[in-house]
Amino acid sequence: LSSQMLSTHFAEELIELLVSHSYVASYGRPLDAVPGSSLGGFIRFLGLLAEFPFHLSPLVIPPHDHDEDDDPKPKDDNKKSALQLYKTAREAFDSKKKSCALLCCCEFDPTGHLFDVDSGRAPERPVLRRATQLARASLSLITEKIMSGTLDQEILSMVFRPSLEAFDMVITLQRDLIPALPQGVDAKYEACVKRIRHGPMGRNPRDALYLNGESAGSRKRLTSTAANGHSVYVGLHPVREYVEALRESHGDKLLFFVDLEGGDRIGCVWRPSARAARRLSVANTAFSKPVEADGTQSVELNVPEVIDDIKRLGLGFVIDVETK
């Protein structure tokens, strides 16, 4: 999900639940058909995203089967717990299905309120649709190569390389300012670390904020930064901070897609209603320009102004904004 620029739309806990479903739920398969390898688990996960009818049913993670040492419940109690969980999840889904694209329920969250659309920790419908399409394409490719006996590391890595063709706008970031750059799919670790070290954040000790503990002289460098009034930023992620700023300013107009694990581009897709003409009012004058529509005074989105603001928010970080 991260390499395909989707992980910011899925809470980390939700991703873990989706993966766990591939190991504990049958979903049309024998209960003992647990994946026996990482590739098998990955294929099962892709199958879940590609095949599960999220628009018709909640995704229910079965209750945990305790180990023998944990005083397991009788099978009848386990069955009752599972039936009650599904009933609660179904009632929650029926009340939210118009607004919720994905509802994931488990033993500790039977109504799925932790990952519904109101929480902002689950994908919207366009994002889930993209994830489903990507999963189907990836599953088809892997299955074809397995059947032909030609599956190798290079073929697998293709699944983790995102296509930028579907985006209406692509923001290119300065690679020297991305601490997670070495984590990219095709990144060469040593070259990336060297690039960061000799980039704007590593040219001298006062600016080497992302190199905490990198060398034997790190203690001296940290002392130097403190003496000069500079702080050492632990856990700072410029890409995440920038995307959050973009969503706060333009989340009502654009959907943003980014790979936080070493990606240097941000994909943008216009929301369908964003570029439509609307009646002039005080509430919708920002980033708008006047137009004539059906003989009435209306406004529509001022795209160049939005692009300029995107560049302004990323001043010093954004290299280019390419539109289609």
CSV table of C-alpha atoms in Angstrom, one decimal:
chain,number,residue,atom,x,y,z
A,1,LEU,CA,0.0,0.0,0.0
A,2,SER,CA,2.8,2.4,0.8
A,3,SER,CA,4.8,1.7,-2.4
A,4,GLN,CA,1.5,2.3,-4.4
A,5,MET,CA,1.1,5.7,-2.6
A,6,LEU,CA,-2.0,4.6,-0.7
A,7,SER,CA,-0.8,4.0,2.9
A,8,THR,CA,-1.7,7.5,4.2
A,9,HIS,CA,-5.3,6.7,3.5
A,10,PHE,CA,-5.2,3.5,5.6
A,11,ALA,CA,-4.5,3.6,9.4
A,12,GLU,CA,-1.5,1.4,10.3
A,13,GLU,CA,-3.8,-0.7,12.6
A,14,LEU,CA,-6.3,-1.1,9.8
A,15,ILE,CA,-3.6,-2.5,7.5
A,16,GLU,CA,-2.6,-5.0,10.2
A,17,LEU,CA,-6.2,-6.1,10.5
A,18,LEU,CA,-6.5,-6.6,6.8
A,19,VAL,CA,-3.4,-8.7,6.8
A,20,SER,CA,-4.5,-10.7,9.8
A,21,HIS,CA,-7.8,-11.5,8.0
A,22,SER,CA,-5.8,-13.3,5.4
A,23,TYR,CA,-4.4,-15.6,8.0
A,24,VAL,CA,-7.4,-16.2,10.3
A,25,ALA,CA,-10.4,-16.0,8.1
A,26,SER,CA,-11.5,-18.7,5.6
A,27,TYR,CA,-13.4,-16.4,3.1
A,28,GLY,CA,-14.5,-19.3,0.9
A,29,ARG,CA,-11.4,-21.5,1.7
A,30,PRO,CA,-10.9,-24.3,4.2
A,31,LEU,CA,-10.2,-23.0,7.7
A,32,ASP,CA,-6.9,-24.8,7.7
A,33,ALA,CA,-5.7,-23.1,4.5
A,34,VAL,CA,-3.4,-20.7,6.3
A,35,PRO,CA,-0.6,-19.2,4.1
A,36,GLY,CA,2.6,-21.1,4.7
A,37,SER,CA,5.0,-18.4,3.3
A,38,SER,CA,5.3,-14.7,3.0
A,39,LEU,CA,4.4,-14.9,-0.7
A,40,GLY,CA,1.3,-16.9,0.1
A,41,GLY,CA,0.3,-14.4,2.7
A,42,PHE,CA,0.9,-11.5,0.2
A,43,ILE,CA,-1.2,-13.3,-2.5
A,44,ARG,CA,-4.0,-13.9,0.0
A,45,PHE,CA,-3.9,-10.2,1.0
A,46,LEU,CA,-4.1,-9.1,-2.7
A,47,GLY,CA,-7.0,-11.5,-3.1
A,48,LEU,CA,-8.8,-9.9,-0.2
A,49,LEU,CA,-8.5,-6.4,-1.6
A,50,ALA,CA,-9.4,-7.6,-5.1
A,51,GLU,CA,-12.3,-9.8,-4.4
A,52,PHE,CA,-14.0,-8.8,-1.1
A,53,PRO,CA,-17.4,-7.0,-1.6
A,54,PHE,CA,-16.7,-4.1,0.6
A,55,HIS,CA,-19.8,-2.3,-0.7
A,56,LEU,CA,-22.1,-5.2,0.4
A,57,SER,CA,-20.7,-6.4,3.7
A,58,PRO,CA,-18.5,-5.4,6.6
A,59,LEU,CA,-15.1,-7.1,6.9
A,60,VAL,CA,-15.2,-9.1,10.1
A,61,ILE,CA,-12.1,-10.4,11.7
A,62,PRO,CA,-13.0,-13.6,13.6
A,63,PRO,CA,-12.6,-13.7,17.3
A,64,HIS,CA,-9.1,-14.7,18.5
A,65,ASP,CA,-8.5,-18.4,19.1
A,66,HIS,CA,-6.7,-18.6,22.4
A,67,ASP,CA,-3.7,-20.9,22.9
A,68,GLU,CA,-4.2,-23.9,25.1
A,69,ASP,CA,-2.3,-22.3,28.0
A,70,ASP,CA,-4.7,-19.3,27.9
A,71,ASP,CA,-7.8,-21.3,29.1
A,72,PRO,CA,-9.6,-21.4,25.7
A,73,LYS,CA,-13.4,-20.9,25.5
A,74,PRO,CA,-15.5,-23.9,24.6
A,75,LYS,CA,-16.3,-24.2,20.9
A,76,ASP,CA,-19.9,-23.3,21.4
A,77,ASP,CA,-19.0,-20.1,23.2
A,78,ASN,CA,-16.6,-19.2,20.4
A,79,LYS,CA,-19.3,-19.8,17.8
A,80,LYS,CA,-21.8,-17.6,19.7
A,81,SER,CA,-19.2,-14.9,20.1
A,82,ALA,CA,-18.5,-15.0,16.3
A,83,LEU,CA,-22.2,-14.9,15.4
A,84,GLN,CA,-22.8,-12.0,17.8
A,85,LEU,CA,-19.8,-10.1,16.4
A,86,TYR,CA,-21.1,-10.5,12.8
A,87,LYS,CA,-24.6,-9.4,13.8
A,88,THR,CA,-23.3,-6.3,15.5
A,89,ALA,CA,-21.0,-5.5,12.6
A,90,ARG,CA,-23.9,-6.0,10.1
A,91,GLU,CA,-26.1,-3.6,12.0
A,92,ALA,CA,-23.3,-1.0,12.1
A,93,PHE,CA,-22.7,-1.5,8.3
A,94,ASP,CA,-26.3,-1.0,7.5
A,95,SER,CA,-26.4,2.3,9.3
A,96,LYS,CA,-23.2,3.5,7.7
A,97,LYS,CA,-23.0,2.0,4.2
A,98,LYS,CA,-24.1,5.1,2.4
A,99,SER,CA,-21.1,7.1,3.7
A,100,CYS,CA,-18.6,4.4,4.5
A,101,ALA,CA,-16.5,2.7,1.8
A,102,LEU,CA,-14.9,0.1,4.1
A,103,LEU,CA,-16.0,-1.1,7.5
A,104,CYS,CA,-13.6,-3.3,9.4
A,105,CYS,CA,-14.9,-4.9,12.6
A,106,CYS,CA,-13.1,-7.1,15.1
A,107,GLU,CA,-13.5,-8.5,18.6
A,108,PHE,CA,-12.4,-5.3,20.3
A,109,ASP,CA,-14.2,-2.9,17.8
A,110,PRO,CA,-17.4,-4.7,16.8
A,111,THR,CA,-19.0,-1.6,15.3
A,112,GLY,CA,-15.9,-0.6,13.3
A,113,HIS,CA,-16.1,3.0,14.6
A,114,LEU,CA,-12.3,3.2,14.9
A,115,PHE,CA,-11.9,2.9,11.1
A,116,ASP,CA,-15.0,4.4,9.6
A,117,VAL,CA,-15.2,7.4,7.3
A,118,ASP,CA,-15.8,9.8,10.2
A,119,SER,CA,-12.5,8.8,11.9
A,120,GLY,CA,-10.5,9.7,8.8
A,121,ARG,CA,-8.5,6.5,9.3
A,122,ALA,CA,-10.1,4.5,6.4
A,123,PRO,CA,-10.0,5.1,2.7
A,124,GLU,CA,-12.7,7.0,0.8
A,125,ARG,CA,-14.5,5.3,-2.1
A,126,PRO,CA,-12.2,6.5,-4.9
A,127,VAL,CA,-9.1,5.5,-2.9
A,128,LEU,CA,-10.5,2.0,-2.1
A,129,ARG,CA,-11.5,1.6,-5.8
A,130,ARG,CA,-7.9,2.4,-6.8
A,131,ALA,CA,-6.6,-0.1,-4.2
A,132,THR,CA,-8.9,-2.8,-5.6
A,133,GLN,CA,-7.9,-2.2,-9.2
A,134,LEU,CA,-4.2,-2.3,-8.3
A,135,ALA,CA,-4.7,-5.5,-6.3
A,136,ARG,CA,-6.5,-7.2,-9.2
A,137,ALA,CA,-3.8,-6.2,-11.7
A,138,SER,CA,-1.0,-7.3,-9.3
A,139,LEU,CA,-2.7,-10.6,-8.5
A,140,SER,CA,-3.3,-11.3,-12.2
A,141,LEU,CA,0.4,-10.7,-13.0
A,142,ILE,CA,1.8,-12.8,-10.1
A,143,THR,CA,-0.6,-15.7,-10.8
A,144,GLU,CA,0.3,-15.7,-14.5
A,145,LYS,CA,4.0,-15.8,-13.7
A,146,ILE,CA,3.6,-18.5,-11.1
A,147,MET,CA,1.7,-20.7,-13.6
A,148,SER,CA,4.3,-20.2,-16.2
A,149,GLY,CA,7.2,-20.7,-13.8
A,150,THR,CA,8.8,-17.4,-14.6
A,151,LEU,CA,8.2,-15.5,-11.3
A,152,ASP,CA,11.3,-13.9,-10.0
A,153,GLN,CA,12.4,-11.0,-7.9
A,154,GLU,CA,12.3,-8.5,-10.8
A,155,ILE,CA,8.7,-9.5,-11.6
A,156,LEU,CA,7.7,-9.1,-8.0
A,157,SER,CA,9.3,-5.7,-7.7
A,158,MET,CA,7.1,-4.5,-10.6
A,159,VAL,CA,4.1,-4.8,-8.3
A,160,PHE,CA,5.7,-2.3,-6.0
A,161,ARG,CA,6.5,0.4,-8.6
A,162,PRO,CA,3.6,2.9,-8.9
A,163,SER,CA,2.3,4.3,-12.1
A,164,LEU,CA,1.7,8.1,-12.3
A,165,GLU,CA,-0.5,8.0,-15.3
A,166,ALA,CA,-3.8,8.1,-13.4
A,167,PHE,CA,-3.0,11.3,-11.5
A,168,ASP,CA,-4.2,14.7,-12.7
A,169,MET,CA,-1.2,16.4,-11.1
A,170,VAL,CA,2.2,15.2,-9.9
A,171,ILE,CA,4.3,17.1,-7.3
A,172,THR,CA,8.1,16.4,-7.5
A,173,LEU,CA,10.0,16.8,-4.2
A,174,GLN,CA,13.6,17.6,-3.6
A,175,ARG,CA,15.2,14.2,-2.8
A,176,ASP,CA,18.0,15.6,-0.6
A,177,LEU,CA,15.3,16.6,1.9
A,178,ILE,CA,13.7,13.2,2.3
A,179,PRO,CA,15.2,11.2,5.2
A,180,ALA,CA,13.3,8.0,4.2
A,181,LEU,CA,14.8,8.1,0.7
A,182,PRO,CA,16.9,4.9,1.3
A,183,GLN,CA,13.7,2.9,2.0
A,184,GLY,CA,12.4,3.3,-1.6
A,185,VAL,CA,11.8,0.2,-3.7
A,186,ASP,CA,14.6,0.8,-6.2
A,187,ALA,CA,16.7,2.9,-3.9
A,188,LYS,CA,20.4,2.2,-3.6
A,189,TYR,CA,21.0,2.6,0.2
A,190,GLU,CA,24.6,3.9,0.2
A,191,ALA,CA,24.0,6.4,-2.7
A,192,CYS,CA,20.8,7.7,-1.0
A,193,VAL,CA,22.5,8.2,2.4
A,194,LYS,CA,25.4,9.9,0.7
A,195,ARG,CA,23.0,12.2,-1.1
A,196,ILE,CA,21.2,13.2,2.1
A,197,ARG,CA,24.5,13.7,3.9
A,198,HIS,CA,25.9,16.0,1.3
A,199,GLY,CA,22.6,17.7,0.6
A,200,PRO,CA,21.2,20.9,2.3
A,201,MET,CA,20.7,19.0,5.6
A,202,GLY,CA,24.2,17.6,5.8
A,203,ARG,CA,26.6,20.2,4.5
A,204,ASN,CA,27.8,21.3,7.9
A,205,PRO,CA,27.3,20.2,11.5
A,206,ARG,CA,24.8,23.0,12.2
A,207,ASP,CA,22.5,21.7,9.5
A,208,ALA,CA,22.9,18.0,9.8
A,209,LEU,CA,19.6,17.5,11.6
A,210,TYR,CA,18.8,14.1,10.0
A,211,LEU,CA,22.1,12.4,10.7
A,212,ASN,CA,21.7,11.8,14.4
A,213,GLY,CA,24.3,9.2,15.5
A,214,GLU,CA,25.5,8.6,11.9
A,215,SER,CA,29.2,9.0,12.7
A,216,ALA,CA,31.8,8.8,15.5
A,217,GLY,CA,31.6,12.6,15.8
A,218,SER,CA,27.9,12.7,16.3
A,219,ARG,CA,28.2,13.6,20.0
A,220,LYS,CA,30.3,16.6,19.1
A,221,ARG,CA,28.0,17.6,16.3
A,222,LEU,CA,24.9,17.4,18.6
A,223,THR,CA,26.7,19.6,21.2
A,224,SER,CA,27.5,22.0,18.4
A,225,THR,CA,23.9,22.2,17.2
A,226,ALA,CA,22.7,22.8,20.8
A,227,ALA,CA,25.3,25.5,21.4
A,228,ASN,CA,24.2,27.3,18.2
A,229,GLY,CA,20.5,27.3,19.1
A,230,HIS,CA,19.5,24.5,16.7
A,231,SER,CA,17.3,21.6,17.7
A,232,VAL,CA,17.7,18.0,16.8
A,233,TYR,CA,14.4,16.9,15.2
A,234,VAL,CA,13.6,13.2,16.2
A,235,GLY,CA,10.9,11.6,14.1
A,236,LEU,CA,10.4,14.6,11.8
A,237,HIS,CA,9.1,13.5,8.4
A,238,PRO,CA,9.0,16.4,5.9
A,239,VAL,CA,6.9,14.6,3.3
A,240,ARG,CA,4.2,13.6,5.9
A,241,GLU,CA,4.1,17.2,7.2
A,242,TYR,CA,3.8,18.6,3.7
A,243,VAL,CA,1.0,16.2,2.7
A,244,GLU,CA,-0.9,17.1,6.0
A,245,ALA,CA,-0.6,20.8,5.1
A,246,LEU,CA,-1.9,20.1,1.6
A,247,ARG,CA,-4.9,18.2,2.9
A,248,GLU,CA,-5.7,20.9,5.4
A,249,SER,CA,-5.7,23.6,2.7
A,250,HIS,CA,-6.9,21.7,-0.4
A,251,GLY,CA,-8.3,18.4,0.9
A,252,ASP,CA,-11.8,19.5,-0.2
A,253,LYS,CA,-10.6,19.9,-3.8
A,254,LEU,CA,-7.9,17.2,-4.2
A,255,LEU,CA,-7.0,13.7,-3.2
A,256,PHE,CA,-3.3,13.2,-2.4
A,257,PHE,CA,-1.3,10.0,-2.8
A,258,VAL,CA,2.2,9.6,-1.5
A,259,ASP,CA,4.7,6.9,-0.6
A,260,LEU,CA,6.1,7.8,2.8
A,261,GLU,CA,8.7,5.1,2.6
A,262,GLY,CA,11.1,6.8,0.3
A,263,GLY,CA,8.8,8.3,-2.4
A,264,ASP,CA,9.8,11.6,-3.9
A,265,ARG,CA,6.5,12.4,-5.7
A,266,ILE,CA,2.9,13.2,-4.6
A,267,GLY,CA,0.1,12.3,-6.9
A,268,CYS,CA,-3.1,14.4,-6.9
A,269,VAL,CA,-6.6,13.7,-8.3
A,270,TRP,CA,-9.3,16.4,-8.5
A,271,ARG,CA,-12.5,15.6,-6.7
A,272,PRO,CA,-15.4,15.5,-9.1
A,273,SER,CA,-17.3,18.4,-7.5
A,274,ALA,CA,-14.2,20.6,-7.1
A,275,ARG,CA,-14.1,22.0,-10.7
A,276,ALA,CA,-17.9,22.4,-11.2
A,277,ALA,CA,-19.4,25.9,-11.3
A,278,ARG,CA,-21.2,26.9,-8.2
A,279,ARG,CA,-23.3,29.9,-7.0
A,280,LEU,CA,-21.3,32.9,-5.8
A,281,SER,CA,-21.3,33.3,-2.0
A,282,VAL,CA,-18.9,34.5,0.7
A,283,ALA,CA,-18.2,30.9,1.7
A,284,ASN,CA,-16.7,29.8,-1.6
A,285,THR,CA,-14.7,32.7,-2.9
A,286,ALA,CA,-11.3,31.3,-1.9
A,287,PHE,CA,-9.3,29.8,-4.9
A,288,SER,CA,-12.2,30.8,-7.2
A,289,LYS,CA,-12.8,32.9,-10.2
A,290,PRO,CA,-16.0,34.4,-11.6
A,291,VAL,CA,-17.8,32.8,-14.6
A,292,GLU,CA,-21.1,33.1,-16.3
A,293,ALA,CA,-23.3,30.1,-15.9
A,294,ASP,CA,-26.9,30.0,-17.1
A,295,GLY,CA,-27.1,33.8,-16.9
A,296,THR,CA,-26.3,33.9,-13.2
A,297,GLN,CA,-23.2,35.0,-11.3
A,298,SER,CA,-21.2,31.9,-10.4
A,299,VAL,CA,-17.6,30.9,-9.6
A,300,GLU,CA,-15.4,28.0,-10.5
A,301,LEU,CA,-12.1,26.7,-9.2
A,302,ASN,CA,-9.1,28.8,-10.1
A,303,VAL,CA,-6.7,26.0,-10.9
A,304,PRO,CA,-3.5,28.2,-11.4
A,305,GLU,CA,-4.1,29.8,-8.0
A,306,VAL,CA,-4.3,26.3,-6.4
A,307,ILE,CA,-1.1,25.2,-8.0
A,308,ASP,CA,0.6,28.4,-6.9
A,309,ASP,CA,-0.5,27.8,-3.3
A,310,ILE,CA,0.8,24.2,-3.5
A,311,LYS,CA,4.2,25.6,-4.5
A,312,ARG,CA,4.0,28.2,-1.8
A,313,LEU,CA,3.3,25.6,0.9
A,314,GLY,CA,6.3,23.5,-0.3
A,315,LEU,CA,8.7,26.4,-0.9
A,316,GLY,CA,12.2,25.0,-0.9
A,317,PHE,CA,10.9,21.5,-0.9
A,318,VAL,CA,8.9,21.3,-4.2
A,319,ILE,CA,10.9,21.1,-7.4
A,320,ASP,CA,8.0,21.0,-9.9
A,321,VAL,CA,4.2,20.6,-10.2
A,322,GLU,CA,3.2,18.9,-13.4
A,323,THR,CA,-0.4,19.0,-14.5
A,324,LYS,CA,-2.2,17.0,-17.2
